[in-house]
Coordinates of C-alpha atoms in Angstrom, one line a residue:
M1 CA 17.0 14.0 19.2
P2 CA 15.2 16.9 17.5
K3 CA 14.5 15.3 14.2
I4 CA 14.6 11.9 12.4
C5 CA 16.0 12.6 8.9
A6 CA 15.7 9.4 7.0
A7 CA 16.7 11.0 3.7
A8 CA 17.3 14.5 2.2
A9 CA 14.5 14.6 -0.4
L10 CA 11.6 15.7 1.9
S11 CA 13.5 16.8 5.0
R12 CA 12.2 20.4 4.8
F13 CA 8.6 19.2 5.4
R14 CA 6.8 18.5 8.6
V15 CA 3.9 16.1 8.6
L16 CA 1.4 15.6 11.5
D17 CA 0.1 12.1 11.3
L18 CA -3.3 11.6 13.0
S19 CA -4.0 8.4 11.0
R20 CA -4.5 4.8 12.2
V21 CA -4.6 1.2 11.1
R22 CA -3.1 0.9 7.5
A23 CA -4.1 3.3 4.7
G24 CA -3.0 6.4 6.5
P25 CA 0.2 5.0 8.0
T26 CA 1.1 3.6 4.6
C27 CA 0.7 7.1 3.1
V28 CA 2.8 8.8 5.8
R29 CA 5.5 6.0 5.8
M30 CA 6.2 7.0 2.2
L31 CA 6.9 10.6 3.2
A32 CA 8.9 9.6 6.3
D33 CA 11.2 7.2 4.4
F34 CA 12.2 10.1 2.1
G35 CA 13.0 12.4 5.1
A36 CA 9.9 14.2 6.1
D37 CA 9.7 15.0 9.8
V38 CA 6.7 12.9 10.7
I39 CA 5.0 13.3 14.0
R40 CA 2.7 10.5 14.9
I41 CA 0.0 12.0 17.1
E42 CA -2.1 9.5 19.1
P43 CA -4.3 9.6 22.2
P44 CA -2.7 8.9 25.5
P45 CA -3.3 5.3 26.6
G46 CA -6.8 4.5 27.7
I47 CA -8.5 7.2 25.6
D48 CA -9.4 5.3 22.5
P49 CA -11.4 2.1 22.9
N50 CA -9.9 0.7 19.7
E51 CA -6.3 1.4 20.6
A52 CA -5.4 -2.3 20.7
M53 CA -5.9 -2.3 16.9
F54 CA -3.3 0.3 16.1
A55 CA -1.1 1.1 19.1
A56 CA -0.7 -1.6 21.7
D57 CA 2.0 -3.9 20.3
R58 CA 4.6 -1.4 19.4
L59 CA 7.3 -4.1 18.6
S60 CA 5.1 -6.2 16.3
G61 CA 6.5 -6.6 12.8
D62 CA 3.5 -4.9 11.2
F63 CA 3.5 -1.9 13.5
Q64 CA 7.2 -1.5 13.1
N65 CA 7.1 -1.7 9.3
L66 CA 4.2 0.8 9.1
N67 CA 5.5 3.4 11.5
R68 CA 9.3 3.5 11.1
N69 CA 11.1 6.8 10.8
K70 CA 8.4 8.7 12.8
R71 CA 8.3 10.4 16.2
S72 CA 5.4 9.9 18.6
L73 CA 3.5 12.5 20.5
T74 CA 0.5 11.6 22.7
L75 CA -2.2 14.2 22.7
N76 CA -5.9 14.2 23.8
L77 CA -7.6 16.2 21.1
K78 CA -10.9 16.0 23.0
T79 CA -9.6 18.5 25.6
P80 CA -9.2 22.2 25.0
D81 CA -5.6 22.1 26.0
G82 CA -4.9 19.2 23.7
L83 CA -6.5 21.0 20.8
A84 CA -4.5 24.1 21.6
V85 CA -1.3 22.1 21.4
F86 CA -2.3 20.6 18.1
K87 CA -3.1 24.0 16.6
R88 CA 0.3 25.3 17.7
L89 CA 1.9 22.4 15.8
V90 CA -0.1 23.2 12.8
K91 CA 1.4 26.7 12.6
D92 CA 4.7 25.3 11.4
A93 CA 3.5 22.1 9.7
D94 CA 3.2 21.4 6.0
V95 CA 0.8 18.4 6.0
V96 CA -1.8 16.9 8.2
V97 CA -3.0 13.4 7.5
E98 CA -6.1 11.9 9.1
N99 CA -8.4 8.9 8.5
W100 CA -11.3 9.6 10.9
R101 CA -14.9 9.4 9.9
P102 CA -15.6 12.6 7.9
D103 CA -17.6 14.3 10.6
V104 CA -15.0 13.9 13.3
K105 CA -12.6 16.6 12.2
H106 CA -15.5 19.1 12.0
R107 CA -16.7 18.2 15.4
L108 CA -13.1 18.7 16.8
G109 CA -12.6 21.9 14.9
V110 CA -9.6 20.7 12.9
D111 CA -11.3 20.6 9.4
Y112 CA -9.5 22.2 6.5
E113 CA -11.0 25.6 6.9
A114 CA -10.1 25.7 10.6
L115 CA -6.5 24.6 9.8
A116 CA -6.1 27.0 6.9
A117 CA -7.1 29.9 9.2
I118 CA -4.1 29.0 11.3
N119 CA -1.7 28.2 8.4
P120 CA -2.8 29.0 4.9
R121 CA -0.1 26.8 3.5
I122 CA -1.3 23.7 5.3
I123 CA -2.3 20.6 3.2
L124 CA -4.9 18.4 4.8
A125 CA -5.1 14.8 3.5
S126 CA -8.2 13.0 4.5
I127 CA -8.5 9.3 4.0
S128 CA -11.9 7.5 4.4
G129 CA -13.7 4.4 3.5
F130 CA -16.3 5.9 1.2
G131 CA -15.6 9.5 0.7
Q132 CA -16.1 12.8 2.6
D133 CA -19.7 13.1 1.6
G134 CA -22.5 11.1 0.0
P135 CA -24.9 8.4 1.4
Y136 CA -22.1 6.2 2.8
A137 CA -19.8 8.9 4.1
K138 CA -20.3 8.0 7.7
R139 CA -19.9 4.3 7.3
P140 CA -16.9 2.6 8.8
G141 CA -14.6 1.4 6.0
F142 CA -12.5 -1.7 6.2
D143 CA -10.3 -3.1 3.5
Q144 CA -12.3 -6.4 3.1
I145 CA -15.6 -4.6 3.0
V146 CA -14.3 -2.3 0.2
Q147 CA -12.8 -5.3 -1.7
G148 CA -16.3 -6.6 -1.9
M149 CA -18.0 -3.4 -2.9
G150 CA -15.2 -2.4 -5.3
G151 CA -15.6 -5.5 -7.4
L152 CA -12.3 -7.2 -6.5
M153 CA -13.8 -10.2 -4.7
S154 CA -16.1 -10.9 -7.7
V155 CA -13.1 -11.5 -10.0
T156 CA -10.8 -13.2 -7.4
G157 CA -10.8 -17.0 -7.1
L158 CA -11.7 -20.0 -9.2
P159 CA -14.8 -20.0 -11.5
H160 CA -18.0 -20.5 -9.6
Q161 CA -16.2 -20.5 -6.3
G162 CA -18.0 -17.5 -4.9
P163 CA -16.4 -14.2 -3.8
V164 CA -12.8 -14.4 -2.5
R165 CA -10.9 -11.7 -0.8
A166 CA -7.4 -10.9 -2.0
G167 CA -4.7 -12.1 0.3
L168 CA -3.4 -8.7 1.1
A169 CA -4.9 -5.3 2.0
V170 CA -5.2 -4.0 -1.6
A171 CA -7.7 -1.2 -0.8
D172 CA -5.8 0.1 2.2
S173 CA -2.3 0.0 0.8
S174 CA -3.2 1.4 -2.6
T175 CA -5.3 4.2 -1.0
G176 CA -2.3 5.1 1.1
L177 CA -0.1 5.4 -1.9
Y178 CA -2.6 7.4 -3.9
A179 CA -2.9 9.8 -1.0
A180 CA 0.9 10.1 -0.8
V181 CA 1.0 11.0 -4.5
G182 CA -1.8 13.6 -3.9
I183 CA 0.2 15.2 -1.1
L184 CA 3.3 15.5 -3.2
I185 CA 1.2 17.1 -6.0
A186 CA -0.2 19.5 -3.5
L187 CA 3.2 20.4 -2.2
L188 CA 4.4 21.0 -5.8
E189 CA 1.4 23.2 -6.6
R190 CA 2.0 25.1 -3.4
E191 CA 5.3 26.3 -4.7
Q192 CA 3.5 28.3 -7.3
S193 CA 0.3 29.4 -5.5
G194 CA 1.7 29.7 -1.9
R195 CA -1.5 28.0 -0.7
G196 CA -2.3 24.7 0.8
Q197 CA -5.4 22.7 0.0
W198 CA -7.6 19.8 1.1
L199 CA -7.3 16.5 -0.6
H200 CA -9.2 13.3 0.1
A201 CA -8.9 9.7 -1.0
S202 CA -11.3 6.9 -0.3
L203 CA -10.8 3.2 -0.2
L204 CA -13.9 2.6 -2.4
H205 CA -12.8 4.9 -5.2
T206 CA -9.3 3.6 -5.0
Q207 CA -10.4 0.0 -5.1
I208 CA -12.5 0.7 -8.2
A209 CA -9.5 2.5 -9.8
M210 CA -7.4 -0.5 -9.0
M211 CA -9.8 -2.7 -11.0
D212 CA -8.4 -0.8 -14.0
F213 CA -8.8 -2.8 -17.2
Q214 CA -11.5 -4.9 -15.7
A215 CA -13.7 -1.9 -14.9
A216 CA -12.8 -0.2 -18.2
R217 CA -13.8 -3.4 -20.2
Y218 CA -17.2 -3.2 -18.6
L219 CA -17.8 0.5 -19.0
N220 CA -16.8 0.5 -22.7
E221 CA -17.5 -2.9 -24.1
G222 CA -20.1 -4.1 -21.6
D223 CA -17.9 -7.1 -20.8
V224 CA -18.7 -8.2 -17.3
P225 CA -15.6 -9.5 -15.5
V226 CA -15.9 -12.9 -13.8
Q227 CA -13.7 -15.3 -11.8
V228 CA -11.2 -17.0 -14.1
G229 CA -8.9 -18.4 -11.4
N230 CA -5.2 -18.3 -12.5
D231 CA -6.1 -17.7 -16.1
H232 CA -6.0 -14.2 -17.5
P233 CA -9.4 -12.7 -18.5
T234 CA -8.4 -11.6 -22.0
S235 CA -5.0 -13.3 -22.8
S236 CA -3.9 -16.9 -23.4
P237 CA -1.8 -18.8 -22.6
M238 CA -1.4 -17.2 -19.2
G239 CA -1.7 -18.9 -15.9
L240 CA -0.6 -21.6 -13.5
F241 CA 0.7 -25.0 -14.7
E242 CA 2.0 -27.9 -12.7
A243 CA 5.5 -29.2 -13.4
F244 CA 6.4 -32.5 -11.7
D245 CA 7.9 -30.8 -8.6
G246 CA 5.8 -27.6 -8.3
Y247 CA 4.0 -24.8 -10.0
V248 CA 5.0 -22.6 -13.0
N249 CA 3.5 -19.2 -13.7
L250 CA 3.3 -18.6 -17.4
G251 CA 2.8 -15.3 -19.3
A252 CA 2.9 -16.2 -23.0
S253 CA 0.4 -13.6 -24.2
G254 CA 0.8 -11.7 -27.4
E255 CA 1.8 -13.1 -30.8
G256 CA 5.6 -12.7 -30.3
N257 CA 5.6 -14.5 -26.9
W258 CA 3.3 -17.2 -28.3
K259 CA 5.6 -18.0 -31.2
R260 CA 8.7 -18.1 -28.9
F261 CA 6.8 -20.2 -26.4
C262 CA 5.9 -22.8 -29.1
E263 CA 9.5 -22.8 -30.4
S264 CA 11.1 -23.2 -27.0
L265 CA 8.9 -26.1 -26.1
D266 CA 9.5 -27.7 -29.5
M267 CA 5.8 -27.7 -30.2
P268 CA 5.4 -26.1 -33.7
Q269 CA 2.1 -27.8 -34.2
W270 CA 0.5 -25.4 -31.6
S271 CA 1.5 -22.3 -33.6
S272 CA -0.1 -23.7 -36.8
D273 CA -3.2 -25.0 -35.1
P274 CA -6.2 -23.1 -36.5
E275 CA -7.8 -23.0 -33.0
F276 CA -4.8 -21.2 -31.6
E277 CA -4.1 -18.9 -34.5
T278 CA -5.0 -15.6 -32.7
E279 CA -5.2 -14.4 -29.1
K280 CA -9.0 -14.4 -29.2
L281 CA -9.0 -18.0 -30.5
R282 CA -6.6 -19.1 -27.8
V283 CA -8.9 -17.5 -25.2
K284 CA -11.9 -19.1 -26.7
N285 CA -10.2 -22.5 -26.8
R286 CA -8.4 -22.0 -23.6
N287 CA -9.4 -25.3 -22.0
R288 CA -7.9 -27.4 -24.8
L289 CA -4.8 -25.3 -24.9
N290 CA -4.3 -25.4 -21.2
H291 CA -4.7 -29.2 -21.1
E292 CA -2.0 -29.6 -23.8
I293 CA 0.4 -27.2 -22.0
Q294 CA -0.2 -29.0 -18.7
Q295 CA 0.7 -32.4 -20.2
K296 CA 3.9 -30.9 -21.6
F297 CA 4.9 -29.1 -18.3
A298 CA 4.4 -32.2 -16.2
E299 CA 7.4 -33.8 -18.0
R300 CA 10.0 -31.6 -16.4
P301 CA 10.8 -29.7 -13.1
V302 CA 10.0 -26.1 -12.5
A303 CA 13.6 -24.9 -12.8
H304 CA 13.8 -26.3 -16.3
W305 CA 10.8 -24.4 -17.5
V306 CA 11.7 -21.2 -15.8
D307 CA 15.2 -21.3 -17.3
T308 CA 14.1 -22.4 -20.7
L309 CA 11.3 -19.9 -21.2
N310 CA 13.1 -16.9 -19.7
A311 CA 16.1 -17.7 -22.0
A312 CA 13.6 -17.5 -24.9
G313 CA 12.2 -14.2 -23.7
V314 CA 8.9 -15.7 -22.5
P315 CA 7.7 -14.4 -19.1
C316 CA 7.7 -17.3 -16.7
G317 CA 8.4 -17.8 -13.0
P318 CA 8.0 -20.1 -10.0
V319 CA 5.3 -19.7 -7.3
Y320 CA 6.9 -19.0 -4.0
T321 CA 5.8 -19.2 -0.4
V322 CA 6.7 -16.1 1.6
P323 CA 9.9 -17.7 3.0
Q324 CA 11.0 -18.8 -0.5
M325 CA 10.3 -15.3 -1.8
F326 CA 12.8 -13.8 0.6
E327 CA 15.4 -16.4 -0.4
D328 CA 15.3 -15.6 -4.1
A329 CA 18.5 -14.2 -5.5
Q330 CA 16.9 -11.2 -7.2
V331 CA 15.0 -10.3 -4.1
R332 CA 18.2 -10.4 -2.1
H333 CA 19.9 -8.3 -4.8
L334 CA 17.2 -5.7 -4.6
Q335 CA 17.7 -5.4 -0.8
V336 CA 14.0 -5.7 -0.2
E337 CA 14.5 -6.4 3.5
Q338 CA 16.5 -4.4 6.0
A339 CA 17.1 -5.1 9.7
L340 CA 17.2 -2.5 12.5
K341 CA 17.9 -3.3 16.2
T342 CA 15.1 -1.9 18.3
P343 CA 15.6 -0.7 21.9
D344 CA 14.8 -4.2 23.3
G345 CA 18.0 -5.4 21.5
V346 CA 16.1 -7.5 18.9
D347 CA 16.6 -7.2 15.2
R348 CA 13.3 -6.2 13.5
H349 CA 13.0 -6.6 9.8
Y350 CA 11.5 -4.0 7.5
I351 CA 10.4 -3.8 3.8
T352 CA 12.4 -1.1 2.1
Q353 CA 10.9 1.4 -0.3
P354 CA 10.3 -0.1 -3.8
V355 CA 10.8 3.2 -5.6
R356 CA 14.6 4.0 -5.8
L357 CA 15.9 7.5 -6.2
A358 CA 19.5 7.5 -7.4
R359 CA 20.6 10.6 -5.6
T360 CA 18.1 11.0 -2.7
P361 CA 16.9 7.5 -1.9
G362 CA 14.5 6.6 0.9
T363 CA 16.2 5.1 3.9
L364 CA 15.3 3.3 7.2
A365 CA 16.9 5.5 9.9
R366 CA 14.9 4.5 12.9
W367 CA 12.4 1.9 14.3
A368 CA 8.8 2.8 15.0
P369 CA 8.5 5.0 18.1
G370 CA 7.3 4.0 21.6
W371 CA 3.9 5.3 22.6
G372 CA 4.5 9.1 23.2
E373 CA 8.2 8.6 23.1
H374 CA 9.0 12.0 21.8
T375 CA 6.2 14.0 23.6
D376 CA 8.4 16.2 25.8
E377 CA 10.9 17.0 23.1
L378 CA 8.2 17.9 20.6
L379 CA 6.4 20.1 23.1
A380 CA 9.7 21.9 23.8
E381 CA 10.2 22.4 20.0
V382 CA 7.0 24.4 19.8
G383 CA 7.7 26.6 22.9
F384 CA 6.5 24.8 26.0
D385 CA 8.9 25.1 28.9
A386 CA 9.4 22.3 31.5
A387 CA 6.7 23.6 33.8
A388 CA 4.1 23.8 31.1
V389 CA 5.0 20.3 29.9
A390 CA 4.6 18.9 33.4
Q391 CA 1.2 20.6 33.7
L392 CA 0.0 19.0 30.5
H393 CA 1.0 15.6 31.8
E394 CA -0.8 16.3 35.1
K395 CA -4.0 17.2 33.3
G396 CA -3.8 14.0 31.1
V397 CA -3.6 16.1 27.9
V398 CA -0.4 14.2 26.9

């Protein structure tokens, strides 16, 4: 099987994926789902002491979801022969993605300058915890550490609760997506210049960028964001309220939504109350307003409020568990989940690409590869004959 073409959009590009854990694989998955020929390059078993973190359980849901539509080549880059194989791959590649500590690529001799000497059109995407230089460049970067340093944990959770991590890998996943966008920009620019370039994305910078309006409020108005629980920092009424059989998420910010909200609940006195006259006043008097809304919501079930408010054009929804989420009619309509049967005969379930292209959509063509599953065929593609491949195996290079 010479190539896995998930889709047509990026099928002319080859990507060498040296990344591990989450941010890098998230980046490369985006390219693989839209048809790039992605080669996942990983050390042979027993080389990396941390391999259990990123390679051991190939059939786990997480590994499968992160690494579908890729081929796998084992390669020991710490050996001269392994490095030579990698450089041969670079000659015909378009993109290399890595998320090592910044000094590692220089020590191995696969930094941008070294790669560009082999292939001036190569694009190197480097993902790190804290950036490629600076006082923290050599620190190991994990998502939760960066959530704390990037401000997210200070605004997550209930007031005075203390810092709380978000329930998903915000820094990792968003950095992967920013890096993928950077790669696509570099590929577009290369069409004009004919030259590749080095791009880097860090978890810390990305996490701060994801703070978005919270960070901008502080920089421009000096407004220090704090924990407000399920309320919104600058809008009201927005937040979580308890109906008599569950929770309702309400988003009635803005004057138009506020008026429709009062009308749909048959509470005209709220809209004429001087303490609720403007958004700022509703934020200032949030406690009283939330108390009155809570009393009203407790009268009826969640479904009633969701149907009533959405019919009135007021944003509102239930709060699902993960199993309930996948049972939702709109989620099913969007085909968020897709199953593929892996070589062990078991259906594995994958999250489809949320961005839809009408003519060249991303697709799931193949499960995540076994460890080094495509090593021999990939070596053959770059000119190694059977005897040379056997020799690389004997030396422990692959």
